[in-house]
Structure formats: C-alpha cells, structure tokens
Amino acid sequence: MDAPAPSSARGDWRAVHDEALRRIGAREWPPGAVIPSETELADEFGCARATVGRALRELAAAGLVERRRKAGTRVAVSPTRHARLAVPLIREEIEAAGAVWSYALLGAEERPAPPHIRARMAGAERLLHVAAVHFADDRPFVLEERWINLAIVPEAARPGVFATESANEWLVRNAPFAEGELSLFAEAAEPAEAKALGLAPGAALFVTERLTRSPDAPITFARLSYAPGRRMRLEI
Amino acid sequence: MDAPAPSSARGDWRAVHDEALRRIGAREWPPGAVIPSETELADEFGCARATVGRALRELAAAGLVERRRKAGTRVAVSPTRHARLAVPLIREEIEAAGAVWSYALLGAEERPAPPHIRARMAGAERLLHVAAVHFADDRPFVLEERWINLAIVPEAARPGVFATESANEWLVRNAPFAEGELSLFAEAAEPAEAKALGLAPGAALFVTERLTRSPDAPITFARLSYAPGRRMRLEI
DNA sequence: AAGTGGTCTAGACCACAAT
DNA sequence: TTGTGGTCTAGACCACTTA
C-alpha cells in the first residue's frame, strides 16, 4: 500500500473496507458514532483519500454508515442487513427451473378498475385489464392479473398483442428501467383465483403486487399469485 | 466536462451512466453486445477514463452489463431488475409500524434436530432449539423457530439468555455481518403454528427461512411464520 | 502478446451544511 | 467561515483473459 503500491490482488480499498467493517462489528466504532474523516483514515492506512472514499462509499451503499458533507461519516444506528432480490421474467424463472413455459391468456379488455386499483394508479383514465396464467410443464404456476395505463402505453390496446407474448415480457421490452414498488405477502386463494390455478379455495398463495411508474404517471399494476411450492430465494 | 470541469451538480459519471442506460434501453447497444471500451467512451464523452469506469461499474452492480478484462463490457443478455430487501429486526419492524413490541419465549433447549434441519446445518453436532412468539400490540405477529449451532455460539446455551432479549436480536449483536441464504414462501399453517399464532389451522402464512453461515460452519437456521396481513415492501 | 478492465495516486475544485 | 464528503483528472501499473 506504500510507495509504488506492490500490486493488490484484492484491491487496497477492500482492506480499508474490511477493517472498517471489523471496527463497526467490534463496536470500536459504535452505532451512531462519527468515524475519522477520509483524510485521517488515508493517513492512518497510508493510502490516497480516494481509496478510503471508495471503501466508505461501499459501506454507505450497504447501509452500514451514513455520510454527510461537513457532518462526516457516522455508523448507522441500526445497521440493517439487506438482500438483493431478482425480479425475473416469469418465463425465465420457469425455464431456469428446467421446466417448459406455456401461457394462456384469459382476457384483455379496457374496463373500469375497482376503487383500490384506481387509488394506486391515480391519474390513469383508461385502463386495460389483462389476466393470464403461466404454466410450468403444463401445471399452473402463477396467475397474472394486470392493469395497464393506456395513456402511457397505448400500443397495448392493439388486438392480439398478448396472444403469444405475455404482458410481463411485453412491458419489460416497452417500458424498461421503470421505477416502482413491490409488495410481497401471503393470502388465501379467492374462489376465482383457486379455479384459475387449479387449487382448492383458501389455499395459501404467495402474492407479489408491483406498481410500475414512469416519472410522470403510473404505467402498470400487476398482481402475481403463485401456486403453493414456489420459493423466492435470495443471498445475503 | 472539459478543461477545468465546470463543476458538476450531479456528477459527470452520472451523465455517462444515464446515456449508457438510454442506449441499452433503446437497443442501440443490444443485449449481449460488446460496448466500446472505457478509453473509447472517455474519448467520446471528453472525460477521464476513471469517470467512465465509475459509470460502468454502477451499471455492472445493477446487473445491466457484465465486465471482463480483455473481453470488454457487454450488455447483459437479460437485464433483470433487482430490488433491495431490508432484513430488519422483528422488534424494529413492529415499532416502525407504530405498535408496541412484546415477546414470549415458548422454549429453549438443546435437542436433536429433525433430518431436514440437520441437512441444512451440516457439521453442527449440538443444536439449541428456540421457539418464541413476537407480538404487535399484544396481537401475535410472528412465530420464530430457530436452531443454533452451539459449537459456534456456545454462550447461547447459558440459561435465561433469551428470557427478555429475542434470539433474533441476540444473534445480530453476537454474530454480525454473517453471510447466508434467505427463502420466502407461503404455506398453510400447521396446527401447532396456528395455535401459537391464534389462527385457524390452514391459514395462509408468509414464511421466511434464513440460514446464517460463518465462513466455516452454519450458525443458525431460523423460520419466521408471519400472521396474515403482514406485507414486505420494497422499492425498485 | 496484447488489450481490456481494476485499481491507485496526488492534486484539485466544488457542494453542502454545520458553526 | 470552515471542514467534510463528492467528484474529476492525468498518469501509471497491474491482473486477467483472450487471441
């Protein structure tokens, strides 16, 4: 880390990062405390300030420290762990499990949305409702129910768009990188859901609700109801 | 972005980042394609290579591009979206919702684990089993069932450790920053679970199973069964 | 052998917010 | 006003991987 820097297999910033992590874990830098400035740490570790900056930036991204100009860097009060959750295409999720994907469109029509949908898609006048089931090896895998804001993606109203390609994929292609919110919960299957998925009413469904927004207006609200047995796996 | 750099409210690397994002979304850089090298892009944007590097590093962290030395940077074949999931302490989750947290220990004793637990905690000889319910405003919120590897955290066997502090918090304090796997799914409540949570058997539970590992051996396996109504919310 | 990303440095200027 | 983080630069050396 000195003079010409004797090469660094793992990167010097990692050494600083790991040592900072150790001090936080060992309560040498207790929760809420201000840690030394970049300049001081650079001095201590004998490296450039940018290297310390890199290390602390990673810690901040992980939520372990909070940084503010002039105020300095302080250890987060409650260093919460985070996990990264992939939001894959349904088809890819099924194929990744080694199964054959297929798909049945139940309906696609413009229709007035129920109040709780209207509330979440405020500003959307005309909404297209799409319902479909995705199958893994011909067994029902997930029920997709979706509302699409026709003001933002009017092409979705073209007849036959969702005959072979699911709304799931169509929207990823046509509205990529959109922001949004995701909500995960368990719910007993309603009779209609149970029927669509070939289950008994009341079965425990894993449900994800996802609202996708463009900067100006909501794009789509999707509810995916997964048949029992599906697990969402994450690394921490 | 030229000569003395006319200051940058948002950072020049963001400009490069956003333009790259646009080109990926617009399929000017189609999935799987190799994009220009850092040097070429630095030339195009009139900035230093490090600035381009920063932009592309963020895109790589987001999973939108893949980078390999010599091979270059290519657009991911299927640019999957990711969401960040916070794994909070149960007490903090309840208090964040404005409710009062309380806690009842159902039992804590060393006991042989069933086969499916032994399989996931390979190498752990002596296991402590802990069961407890967390309440929000005196209503059952989640059932915590946990197996702890006594070889790694022998202090957990001390009598009375989990009387007032939950195993959840105790382990966060005593084994911070551990790696692991997280699994989310829905399941119908078993009779014993239903009773502990005050529900009818078969109720739809939101379940998380989490295995925490130290570099050498498993530390703990926890199953959290949430009463209906609990939602896990994420930003995308 | 050669070209790409990965990292480090020393210095600089700036934005921001606490004082 | 001042001290902190945020960013940029120009150059350098290295690691890795493909050719």
Short mmCIF file of C-alpha atoms (C1' of nucleotides) in Angstrom, two decimals:
data_model
loop_
_atom_site.label_atom_id
_atom_site.label_comp_id
_atom_site.label_asym_id
_atom_site.label_seq_id
_atom_site.Cartn_x
_atom_site.Cartn_y
_atom_site.Cartn_z
CA MET A 1 0.00 0.00 0.00
CA ASP A 2 3.12 2.18 0.17
CA ALA A 3 5.40 3.78 -2.35
CA PRO A 4 4.76 2.27 -5.78
CA ALA A 5 2.00 0.09 -4.38
CA PRO A 6 3.17 -3.55 -4.54
CA SER A 7 0.19 -4.56 -6.62
CA SER A 8 -3.03 -5.54 -4.95
CA ALA A 9 -4.75 -8.79 -5.66
CA ARG A 10 -7.95 -7.75 -3.94
CA GLY A 11 -7.70 -4.01 -4.03
CA ASP A 12 -6.47 -1.78 -1.25
CA TRP A 13 -9.85 -0.22 -0.81
CA ARG A 14 -11.06 -3.66 0.27
CA ALA A 15 -8.53 -3.74 3.07
CA VAL A 16 -9.83 -0.41 4.34
CA HIS A 17 -13.42 -1.60 3.83
CA ASP A 18 -12.88 -4.82 5.75
CA GLU A 19 -11.04 -3.16 8.60
CA ALA A 20 -13.81 -0.56 8.92
CA LEU A 21 -16.34 -3.40 8.92
CA ARG A 22 -14.42 -5.12 11.68
CA ARG A 23 -14.34 -1.98 13.79
CA ILE A 24 -18.07 -1.50 13.38
CA GLY A 25 -18.80 -5.10 14.27
CA ALA A 26 -16.47 -4.96 17.27
CA ARG A 27 -18.14 -1.74 18.47
CA GLU A 28 -14.82 0.08 18.27
CA TRP A 29 -16.89 2.43 16.17
CA PRO A 30 -20.22 2.11 17.95
CA PRO A 31 -23.61 2.75 16.31
CA GLY A 32 -24.24 6.44 15.82
CA ALA A 33 -20.62 7.45 16.34
CA VAL A 34 -18.75 9.67 13.92
CA ILE A 35 -15.72 7.93 12.47
CA PRO A 36 -12.48 9.66 11.42
CA SER A 37 -12.54 11.73 8.25
CA GLU A 38 -11.35 10.41 4.91
CA THR A 39 -8.17 12.42 5.25
CA GLU A 40 -7.40 10.98 8.68
CA LEU A 41 -8.08 7.43 7.58
CA ALA A 42 -5.99 7.89 4.44
CA ASP A 43 -3.20 8.98 6.73
CA GLU A 44 -3.69 6.02 9.06
CA PHE A 45 -3.79 3.48 6.26
CA GLY A 46 -1.10 5.16 4.26
CA CYS A 47 -3.14 5.43 1.08
CA ALA A 48 -4.78 8.13 -1.01
CA ARG A 49 -8.01 9.75 0.12
CA ALA A 50 -9.79 8.40 -2.95
CA THR A 51 -9.05 4.88 -1.79
CA VAL A 52 -10.64 5.48 1.59
CA GLY A 53 -13.52 7.20 -0.19
CA ARG A 54 -14.12 4.12 -2.27
CA ALA A 55 -14.21 1.90 0.81
CA LEU A 56 -16.60 4.14 2.71
CA ARG A 57 -18.82 4.59 -0.32
CA GLU A 58 -19.33 0.84 -0.45
CA LEU A 59 -20.17 0.76 3.24
CA ALA A 60 -22.65 3.58 2.73
CA ALA A 61 -24.24 1.72 -0.17
CA ALA A 62 -24.64 -1.28 2.10
CA GLY A 63 -26.36 0.92 4.65
CA LEU A 64 -23.73 0.47 7.35
CA VAL A 65 -22.65 4.09 7.54
CA GLU A 66 -24.27 7.39 6.68
CA ARG A 67 -22.29 10.17 5.12
CA ARG A 68 -22.95 13.90 5.04
CA ARG A 69 -20.71 16.69 3.97
CA LYS A 70 -19.21 18.60 6.80
CA ALA A 71 -21.02 16.38 9.32
CA GLY A 72 -18.77 13.46 8.44
CA THR A 73 -19.37 9.73 8.31
CA ARG A 74 -21.23 8.03 11.13
CA VAL A 75 -22.04 4.41 11.83
CA ALA A 76 -25.69 3.67 11.12
CA VAL A 77 -27.81 3.50 14.26
CA SER A 78 -29.20 0.14 13.33
CA PRO A 79 -27.03 -1.49 10.66
CA THR A 80 -29.77 -3.42 8.93
CA ARG A 81 -28.86 -6.26 6.64
CA HIS A 82 -30.03 -6.11 3.05
CA ALA A 83 -30.58 -8.77 0.47
CA ARG A 84 -30.76 -8.43 -3.27
CA LEU A 85 -33.94 -9.75 -4.81
CA ALA A 86 -34.01 -10.54 -8.51
CA VAL A 87 -37.25 -9.73 -10.29
CA PRO A 88 -37.06 -12.08 -13.25
CA LEU A 89 -39.40 -12.59 -16.15
CA ILE A 90 -41.85 -15.34 -15.32
CA ARG A 91 -40.86 -17.30 -18.39
CA GLU A 92 -37.20 -17.13 -17.45
CA GLU A 93 -37.91 -18.14 -13.88
CA ILE A 94 -39.76 -21.23 -15.11
CA GLU A 95 -37.14 -22.11 -17.69
CA ALA A 96 -34.35 -21.62 -15.15
CA ALA A 97 -36.01 -24.33 -13.07
CA GLY A 98 -35.75 -26.66 -16.06
CA ALA A 99 -39.45 -26.66 -16.87
CA VAL A 100 -41.30 -25.83 -20.06
CA TRP A 101 -43.10 -22.50 -20.02
CA SER A 102 -46.50 -22.04 -21.52
CA TYR A 103 -49.11 -19.39 -21.21
CA ALA A 104 -52.86 -18.92 -21.52
CA LEU A 105 -54.46 -15.52 -21.94
CA LEU A 106 -57.72 -15.36 -20.00
CA GLY A 107 -58.77 -11.93 -21.16
CA ALA A 108 -57.61 -8.47 -22.22
CA GLU A 109 -60.07 -5.62 -22.36
CA GLU A 110 -60.42 -1.99 -21.45
CA ARG A 111 -62.59 -1.73 -18.38
CA PRO A 112 -63.14 0.49 -15.37
CA ALA A 113 -60.95 -0.55 -12.46
CA PRO A 114 -62.17 -1.23 -8.94
CA PRO A 115 -61.57 1.55 -6.40
CA HIS A 116 -58.46 0.09 -4.76
CA ILE A 117 -56.77 -0.11 -8.15
CA ARG A 118 -57.85 3.38 -9.14
CA ALA A 119 -56.38 4.65 -5.88
CA ARG A 120 -52.98 3.18 -6.60
CA MET A 121 -52.99 4.27 -10.24
CA ALA A 122 -54.06 7.83 -9.63
CA GLY A 123 -54.19 9.84 -12.83
CA ALA A 124 -54.83 6.91 -15.13
CA GLU A 125 -58.09 7.45 -17.02
CA ARG A 126 -58.22 4.49 -19.37
CA LEU A 127 -57.05 1.15 -18.05
CA LEU A 128 -56.56 -2.11 -19.87
CA HIS A 129 -57.17 -5.21 -17.79
CA VAL A 130 -55.19 -8.34 -18.66
CA ALA A 131 -55.46 -11.73 -16.99
CA ALA A 132 -53.34 -14.77 -17.81
CA VAL A 133 -51.95 -17.96 -16.35
CA HIS A 134 -48.36 -19.12 -16.77
CA PHE A 135 -47.69 -22.85 -16.72
CA ALA A 136 -44.58 -24.81 -15.80
CA ASP A 137 -44.65 -28.20 -17.51
CA ASP A 138 -48.41 -27.71 -18.04
CA ARG A 139 -49.01 -27.21 -14.33
CA PRO A 140 -50.39 -23.78 -13.31
CA PHE A 141 -47.52 -21.75 -11.89
CA VAL A 142 -48.78 -18.21 -11.46
CA LEU A 143 -51.86 -16.12 -12.16
CA GLU A 144 -51.02 -12.73 -13.62
CA GLU A 145 -53.59 -10.00 -13.27
CA ARG A 146 -52.62 -6.62 -14.56
CA TRP A 147 -53.90 -3.11 -15.20
CA ILE A 148 -52.14 -1.04 -17.85
CA ASN A 149 -52.36 2.73 -18.20
CA LEU A 150 -53.32 3.26 -21.85
CA ALA A 151 -52.28 6.90 -21.72
CA ILE A 152 -48.66 5.80 -21.30
CA VAL A 153 -48.57 2.65 -23.44
CA PRO A 154 -51.44 2.99 -25.96
CA GLU A 155 -49.94 0.25 -28.16
CA ALA A 156 -51.07 -2.26 -25.54
CA ALA A 157 -54.64 -1.81 -26.76
CA ARG A 158 -53.84 -3.28 -30.18
CA PRO A 159 -55.81 -6.52 -30.53
CA GLY A 160 -53.77 -9.67 -30.19
CA VAL A 161 -50.69 -8.14 -28.57
CA PHE A 162 -50.81 -10.52 -25.65
CA ALA A 163 -51.84 -13.61 -27.56
CA THR A 164 -48.37 -15.18 -27.59
CA GLU A 165 -46.18 -12.80 -25.61
CA SER A 166 -47.17 -12.20 -22.01
CA ALA A 167 -47.87 -8.70 -20.76
CA ASN A 168 -44.99 -9.35 -18.38
CA GLU A 169 -42.47 -9.55 -21.19
CA TRP A 170 -44.13 -7.03 -23.44
CA LEU A 171 -43.87 -4.37 -20.78
CA VAL A 172 -40.27 -5.14 -19.95
CA ARG A 173 -39.40 -4.61 -23.59
CA ASN A 174 -41.51 -1.48 -23.99
CA ALA A 175 -41.04 0.25 -20.63
CA PRO A 176 -37.61 -0.78 -19.38
CA PHE A 177 -35.88 0.54 -16.24
CA ALA A 178 -39.07 1.95 -14.77
CA GLU A 179 -39.18 2.69 -11.05
CA GLY A 180 -41.79 1.18 -8.81
CA GLU A 181 -42.84 -0.54 -5.64
CA LEU A 182 -43.03 -4.20 -4.86
CA SER A 183 -45.09 -5.80 -2.13
CA LEU A 184 -44.90 -9.44 -1.02
CA PHE A 185 -47.42 -11.25 1.15
CA ALA A 186 -49.37 -14.45 1.64
CA GLU A 187 -53.08 -14.72 1.04
CA ALA A 188 -55.76 -17.37 0.96
CA ALA A 189 -56.90 -18.07 -2.61
CA GLU A 190 -60.20 -16.48 -3.64
CA PRO A 191 -62.57 -18.87 -5.45
CA ALA A 192 -61.78 -17.33 -8.85
CA GLU A 193 -58.03 -17.48 -8.24
CA ALA A 194 -58.23 -21.02 -6.97
CA LYS A 195 -60.11 -22.06 -10.07
CA ALA A 196 -57.63 -20.40 -12.43
CA LEU A 197 -54.74 -22.15 -10.69
CA GLY A 198 -56.48 -25.49 -10.22
CA LEU A 199 -56.41 -25.28 -6.43
CA ALA A 200 -58.88 -25.60 -3.61
CA PRO A 201 -60.25 -22.25 -2.38
CA GLY A 202 -58.34 -20.99 0.63
CA ALA A 203 -55.01 -22.44 -0.50
CA ALA A 204 -52.01 -20.43 0.70
CA LEU A 205 -50.84 -18.26 -2.19
CA PHE A 206 -47.61 -16.33 -2.40
CA VAL A 207 -48.60 -12.98 -3.87
CA THR A 208 -46.50 -10.18 -5.30
CA GLU A 209 -48.03 -6.84 -6.18
CA ARG A 210 -45.97 -4.49 -8.25
CA LEU A 211 -46.66 -0.93 -9.22
CA THR A 212 -44.52 0.44 -12.03
CA ARG A 213 -44.24 4.18 -12.54
CA SER A 214 -42.81 6.44 -15.18
CA PRO A 215 -41.58 9.76 -13.82
CA ASP A 216 -44.98 11.29 -14.61
CA ALA A 217 -47.65 8.65 -14.24
CA PRO A 218 -48.28 5.04 -13.24
CA ILE A 219 -47.61 2.54 -16.02
CA THR A 220 -48.97 -0.74 -14.73
CA PHE A 221 -50.12 -2.51 -11.61
CA ALA A 222 -49.58 -6.26 -11.57
CA ARG A 223 -50.68 -8.89 -9.09
CA LEU A 224 -48.96 -12.26 -9.40
CA SER A 225 -50.48 -15.10 -7.39
CA TYR A 226 -48.14 -18.08 -7.18
CA ALA A 227 -49.29 -21.63 -6.66
CA PRO A 228 -48.03 -23.29 -3.46
CA GLY A 229 -44.49 -24.63 -3.55
CA ARG A 230 -42.86 -21.65 -5.16
CA ARG A 231 -39.96 -20.20 -3.21
CA MET A 232 -38.18 -16.94 -3.68
CA ARG A 233 -34.51 -17.43 -2.87
CA LEU A 234 -32.00 -14.71 -2.01
CA GLU A 235 -28.38 -14.44 -0.96
CA ILE A 236 -27.48 -12.15 1.88
CA MET B 1 -16.96 18.25 -18.70
CA ASP B 2 -14.00 19.90 -20.44
CA ALA B 3 -10.85 21.65 -19.27
CA PRO B 4 -11.22 22.65 -15.60
CA ALA B 5 -14.55 20.86 -15.38
CA PRO B 6 -17.28 23.49 -14.89
CA SER B 7 -18.41 21.90 -11.63
CA SER B 8 -20.99 19.16 -11.71
CA ALA B 9 -24.14 19.26 -9.67
CA ARG B 10 -24.94 15.61 -10.29
CA GLY B 11 -21.58 14.25 -11.21
CA ASP B 12 -20.26 13.70 -14.69
CA TRP B 13 -20.20 9.97 -14.23
CA ARG B 14 -23.98 10.16 -13.93
CA ALA B 15 -24.24 11.72 -17.35
CA VAL B 16 -22.25 8.83 -18.82
CA HIS B 17 -24.28 6.37 -16.76
CA ASP B 18 -27.61 7.76 -17.90
CA GLU B 19 -26.60 7.95 -21.55
CA ALA B 20 -25.39 4.36 -21.43
CA LEU B 21 -28.67 3.37 -19.82
CA ARG B 22 -30.55 5.12 -22.60
CA ARG B 23 -28.58 3.33 -25.29
CA ILE B 24 -29.24 -0.01 -23.64
CA GLY B 25 -32.94 0.70 -23.31
CA ALA B 26 -33.14 1.94 -26.90
CA ARG B 27 -31.33 -1.20 -28.12
CA GLU B 28 -28.59 0.94 -29.63
CA TRP B 29 -26.47 -1.36 -27.51
CA PRO B 30 -28.50 -4.55 -27.83
CA PRO B 31 -28.46 -7.37 -25.26
CA GLY B 32 -25.28 -9.41 -25.46
CA ALA B 33 -23.39 -6.82 -27.49
CA VAL B 34 -19.96 -5.58 -26.53
CA ILE B 35 -19.93 -1.83 -25.95
CA PRO B 36 -16.97 0.46 -26.60
CA SER B 37 -14.02 0.26 -24.24
CA GLU B 38 -13.54 2.68 -21.36
CA THR B 39 -10.89 4.51 -23.34
CA GLU B 40 -13.14 4.96 -26.37
CA LEU B 41 -16.03 6.19 -24.26
CA ALA B 42 -13.81 8.56 -22.31
CA ASP B 43 -12.76 9.94 -25.66
CA GLU B 44 -16.35 10.25 -26.88
CA PHE B 45 -17.57 11.95 -23.70
CA GLY B 46 -14.46 14.03 -23.29
CA CYS B 47 -13.74 12.89 -19.77
CA ALA B 48 -11.19 10.80 -17.93
CA ARG B 49 -11.26 7.03 -18.14
CA ALA B 50 -11.89 6.78 -14.40
CA THR B 51 -15.13 8.69 -14.87
CA VAL B 52 -16.37 6.23 -17.47
CA GLY B 53 -15.19 3.43 -15.22
CA ARG B 54 -17.30 4.71 -12.39
CA ALA B 55 -20.40 4.88 -14.60
CA LEU B 56 -19.93 1.39 -15.97
CA ARG B 57 -19.17 -0.02 -12.53
CA GLU B 58 -22.56 1.19 -11.33
CA LEU B 59 -24.25 -0.39 -14.33
CA ALA B 60 -22.45 -3.64 -13.61
CA ALA B 61 -23.52 -3.52 -9.96
CA ALA B 62 -27.09 -3.10 -11.16
CA GLY B 63 -26.70 -6.17 -13.33
CA LEU B 64 -27.19 -4.34 -16.62
CA VAL B 65 -23.76 -5.03 -18.04
CA GLU B 66 -21.12 -7.66 -17.46
CA ARG B 67 -17.47 -6.77 -17.46
CA ARG B 68 -14.44 -8.95 -18.04
CA ARG B 69 -10.86 -7.95 -18.57
CA LYS B 70 -9.75 -8.19 -22.13
CA ALA B 71 -13.19 -9.40 -23.20
CA GLY B 72 -14.67 -5.96 -22.55
CA THR B 73 -18.05 -4.81 -21.31
CA ARG B 74 -21.19 -6.35 -22.73
CA VAL B 75 -24.86 -5.66 -22.21
CA ALA B 76 -26.45 -8.34 -20.06
CA VAL B 77 -28.44 -10.86 -22.08
CA SER B 78 -31.46 -10.44 -19.87
CA PRO B 79 -31.15 -7.24 -17.86
CA THR B 80 -33.07 -8.40 -14.81
CA ARG B 81 -34.40 -5.84 -12.40
CA HIS B 82 -33.34 -6.05 -8.78
CA ALA B 83 -34.91 -4.77 -5.62
CA ARG B 84 -33.30 -4.19 -2.27
CA LEU B 85 -34.90 -6.01 0.59
CA ALA B 86 -34.27 -4.86 4.15
CA VAL B 87 -33.97 -7.63 6.73
CA PRO B 88 -34.89 -5.73 9.89
CA LEU B 89 -35.05 -6.88 13.46
CA ILE B 90 -38.54 -8.03 14.28
CA ARG B 91 -38.79 -5.60 17.16
CA GLU B 92 -37.80 -2.70 14.93
CA GLU B 93 -40.21 -3.76 12.23
CA ILE B 94 -43.07 -3.77 14.74
CA GLU B 95 -42.07 -0.48 16.32
CA ALA B 96 -41.63 1.13 12.91
CA ALA B 97 -45.30 0.34 12.30
CA GLY B 98 -46.17 2.27 15.43
CA ALA B 99 -47.08 -0.76 17.52
CA VAL B 100 -45.80 -1.97 20.86
CA TRP B 101 -43.48 -4.95 20.68
CA SER B 102 -43.64 -7.77 23.16
CA TYR B 103 -42.30 -11.24 23.20
CA ALA B 104 -42.97 -14.63 24.73
CA LEU B 105 -40.40 -17.39 24.88
CA LEU B 106 -42.01 -20.75 24.28
CA GLY B 107 -38.95 -22.86 24.91
CA ALA B 108 -35.17 -23.08 24.60
CA GLU B 109 -33.42 -26.41 24.95
CA GLU B 110 -30.70 -28.46 23.36
CA ARG B 111 -32.30 -31.20 21.35
CA PRO B 112 -31.63 -33.35 18.30
CA ALA B 113 -32.89 -31.69 15.14
CA PRO B 114 -35.16 -33.32 12.57
CA PRO B 115 -33.46 -34.57 9.40
CA HIS B 116 -34.32 -31.63 7.14
CA ILE B 117 -32.70 -29.26 9.64
CA ARG B 118 -29.65 -31.46 10.07
CA ALA B 119 -29.26 -31.50 6.30
CA ARG B 120 -29.15 -27.71 6.07
CA MET B 121 -26.89 -27.33 9.08
CA ALA B 122 -24.36 -29.94 8.08
CA GLY B 123 -21.48 -30.15 10.53
CA ALA B 124 -23.39 -28.90 13.55
CA GLU B 125 -23.32 -31.53 16.27
CA ARG B 126 -25.08 -29.83 19.15
CA LEU B 127 -28.09 -27.68 18.33
CA LEU B 128 -30.12 -25.41 20.58
CA HIS B 129 -33.77 -25.13 19.67
CA VAL B 130 -35.55 -21.86 20.47
CA ALA B 131 -39.22 -21.06 19.89
CA ALA B 132 -40.88 -17.73 20.57
CA VAL B 133 -43.74 -15.51 19.51
CA HIS B 134 -43.42 -11.77 18.86
CA PHE B 135 -46.49 -9.62 19.46
CA ALA B 136 -47.50 -6.28 17.98
CA ASP B 137 -49.86 -4.50 20.37
CA ASP B 138 -50.47 -7.86 22.09
CA ARG B 139 -51.57 -9.49 18.85
CA PRO B 140 -49.42 -12.40 17.60
CA PHE B 141 -47.23 -11.09 14.80
CA VAL B 142 -44.71 -13.79 14.03
CA LEU B 143 -43.64 -17.18 15.28
CA GLU B 144 -39.86 -17.57 15.46
CA GLU B 145 -38.43 -21.05 15.44
CA ARG B 146 -34.70 -21.34 15.43
CA TRP B 147 -31.82 -23.80 15.64
CA ILE B 148 -28.49 -22.52 16.89
CA ASN B 149 -25.13 -24.21 16.39
CA LEU B 150 -23.66 -24.41 19.89
CA ALA B 151 -20.19 -25.08 18.51
CA ILE B 152 -20.13 -21.56 17.08
CA VAL B 153 -22.05 -19.63 19.74
CA PRO B 154 -21.77 -21.66 22.96
CA GLU B 155 -22.88 -18.66 25.05
CA ALA B 156 -26.40 -19.20 23.71
CA ALA B 157 -26.71 -22.21 26.00
CA ARG B 158 -26.49 -20.07 29.12
CA PRO B 159 -29.83 -20.31 30.95
CA GLY B 160 -32.06 -17.28 30.65
CA VAL B 161 -30.30 -15.65 27.68
CA PHE B 162 -33.47 -15.43 25.66
CA ALA B 163 -35.83 -14.56 28.52
CA THR B 164 -36.05 -10.86 27.65
CA GLU B 165 -33.98 -10.44 24.51
CA SER B 166 -35.09 -12.43 21.49
CA ALA B 167 -32.72 -14.80 19.77
CA ASN B 168 -33.21 -12.61 16.72
CA GLU B 169 -31.53 -9.63 18.38
CA TRP B 170 -29.06 -11.61 20.41
CA LEU B 171 -27.63 -13.17 17.28
CA VAL B 172 -27.42 -9.90 15.40
CA ARG B 173 -25.35 -8.48 18.23
CA ASN B 174 -23.17 -11.56 18.61
CA ALA B 175 -22.73 -12.69 15.01
CA PRO B 176 -22.97 -9.56 12.86
CA PHE B 177 -22.45 -9.36 9.11
CA ALA B 178 -22.76 -13.10 8.62
CA GLU B 179 -23.49 -14.40 5.16
CA GLY B 180 -26.47 -16.58 4.44
CA GLU B 181 -29.46 -17.53 2.38
CA LEU B 182 -33.00 -16.32 2.61
CA SER B 183 -36.06 -18.09 1.29
CA LEU B 184 -39.58 -16.64 1.08
CA PHE B 185 -42.76 -18.58 0.50
CA ALA B 186 -46.36 -19.06 1.54
CA GLU B 187 -47.59 -22.03 3.48
CA ALA B 188 -50.75 -23.22 5.18
CA ALA B 189 -50.44 -23.09 8.97
CA GLU B 190 -49.76 -26.39 10.72
CA PRO B 191 -51.95 -27.00 13.79
CA ALA B 192 -49.12 -26.14 16.21
CA GLU B 193 -48.25 -22.97 14.30
CA ALA B 194 -51.86 -21.92 14.09
CA LYS B 195 -52.28 -22.38 17.81
CA ALA B 196 -49.16 -20.36 18.65
CA LEU B 197 -50.35 -17.51 16.44
CA GLY B 198 -54.02 -17.72 17.43
CA LEU B 199 -55.18 -18.65 13.95
CA ALA B 200 -57.30 -21.35 12.39
CA PRO B 201 -55.26 -24.27 11.00
CA GLY B 202 -54.63 -23.86 7.28
CA ALA B 203 -54.41 -20.06 7.44
CA ALA B 204 -52.11 -18.58 4.78
CA LEU B 205 -48.78 -17.79 6.43
CA PHE B 206 -45.98 -15.75 4.99
CA VAL B 207 -42.84 -17.68 5.86
CA THR B 208 -39.18 -16.72 5.70
CA GLU B 209 -36.46 -19.24 6.26
CA ARG B 210 -32.98 -17.96 6.81
CA LEU B 211 -29.73 -19.84 7.09
CA THR B 212 -26.82 -17.86 8.51
CA ARG B 213 -23.29 -19.10 7.97
CA SER B 214 -19.91 -18.17 9.28
CA PRO B 215 -17.08 -18.85 6.82
CA ASP B 216 -16.57 -22.28 8.39
CA ALA B 217 -19.88 -23.57 9.67
CA PRO B 218 -23.61 -22.81 9.85
CA ILE B 219 -24.55 -20.51 12.72
CA THR B 220 -28.31 -20.61 12.83
CA PHE B 221 -31.39 -21.62 10.89
CA ALA B 222 -34.50 -19.56 11.54
CA ARG B 223 -38.04 -19.98 10.35
CA LEU B 224 -40.32 -16.98 10.79
CA SER B 225 -44.04 -17.56 10.22
CA TYR B 226 -45.93 -14.31 9.90
CA ALA B 227 -49.60 -13.93 10.71
CA PRO B 228 -51.80 -12.89 7.75
CA GLY B 229 -51.79 -9.23 6.86
CA ARG B 230 -48.05 -8.69 7.00
CA ARG B 231 -46.56 -7.24 3.86
CA MET B 232 -42.97 -6.95 2.86
CA ARG B 233 -42.50 -3.73 0.91
CA LEU B 234 -39.61 -2.91 -1.44
CA GLU B 235 -38.59 -0.12 -3.76
CA ILE B 236 -37.34 -0.99 -7.21
"C1'" DA C 1 1.46 -10.93 -26.95
"C1'" DA C 2 -1.86 -7.62 -26.42
"C1'" DG C 3 -5.91 -5.31 -24.98
"C1'" DT C 4 -9.25 -4.81 -21.57
"C1'" DG C 5 -10.92 -3.64 -17.02
"C1'" DG C 6 -9.32 -2.76 -11.93
"C1'" DT C 7 -7.02 -0.01 -9.00
"C1'" DC C 8 -4.03 3.52 -7.05
"C1'" DT C 9 -2.11 8.28 -6.64
"C1'" DA C 10 -1.56 13.27 -5.86
"C1'" DG C 11 -3.63 17.04 -6.60
"C1'" DA C 12 -7.50 19.96 -7.40
"C1'" DC C 13 -12.05 22.29 -7.22
"C1'" DC C 14 -16.61 22.22 -5.64
"C1'" DA C 15 -21.13 21.47 -2.93
"C1'" DC C 16 -23.01 21.30 1.17
"C1'" DA C 17 -24.06 22.04 5.85
"C1'" DA C 18 -22.65 22.90 10.49
"C1'" DT C 19 -20.78 26.62 13.06
"C1'" DT D 1 -16.49 30.63 7.52
"C1'" DT D 2 -14.81 26.24 7.51
"C1'" DG D 3 -14.42 21.33 7.31
"C1'" DT D 4 -16.33 17.48 5.34
"C1'" DG D 5 -17.57 14.43 1.54
"C1'" DG D 6 -18.16 14.21 -3.82
"C1'" DT D 7 -16.09 14.32 -7.96
"C1'" DC D 8 -12.74 14.88 -11.66
"C1'" DT D 9 -8.10 14.35 -13.83
"C1'" DA D 10 -3.86 12.52 -15.93
"C1'" DG D 11 -1.00 9.24 -15.48
"C1'" DA D 12 0.54 4.85 -14.02
"C1'" DC D 13 0.93 -0.14 -13.05
"C1'" DC D 14 -1.23 -4.42 -12.74
"C1'" DA D 15 -4.41 -8.61 -13.38
"C1'" DC D 16 -6.75 -11.15 -16.16
"C1'" DT D 17 -8.19 -13.26 -20.36
"C1'" DT D 18 -8.42 -13.91 -24.99
"C1'" DA D 19 -6.07 -14.50 -29.17
#
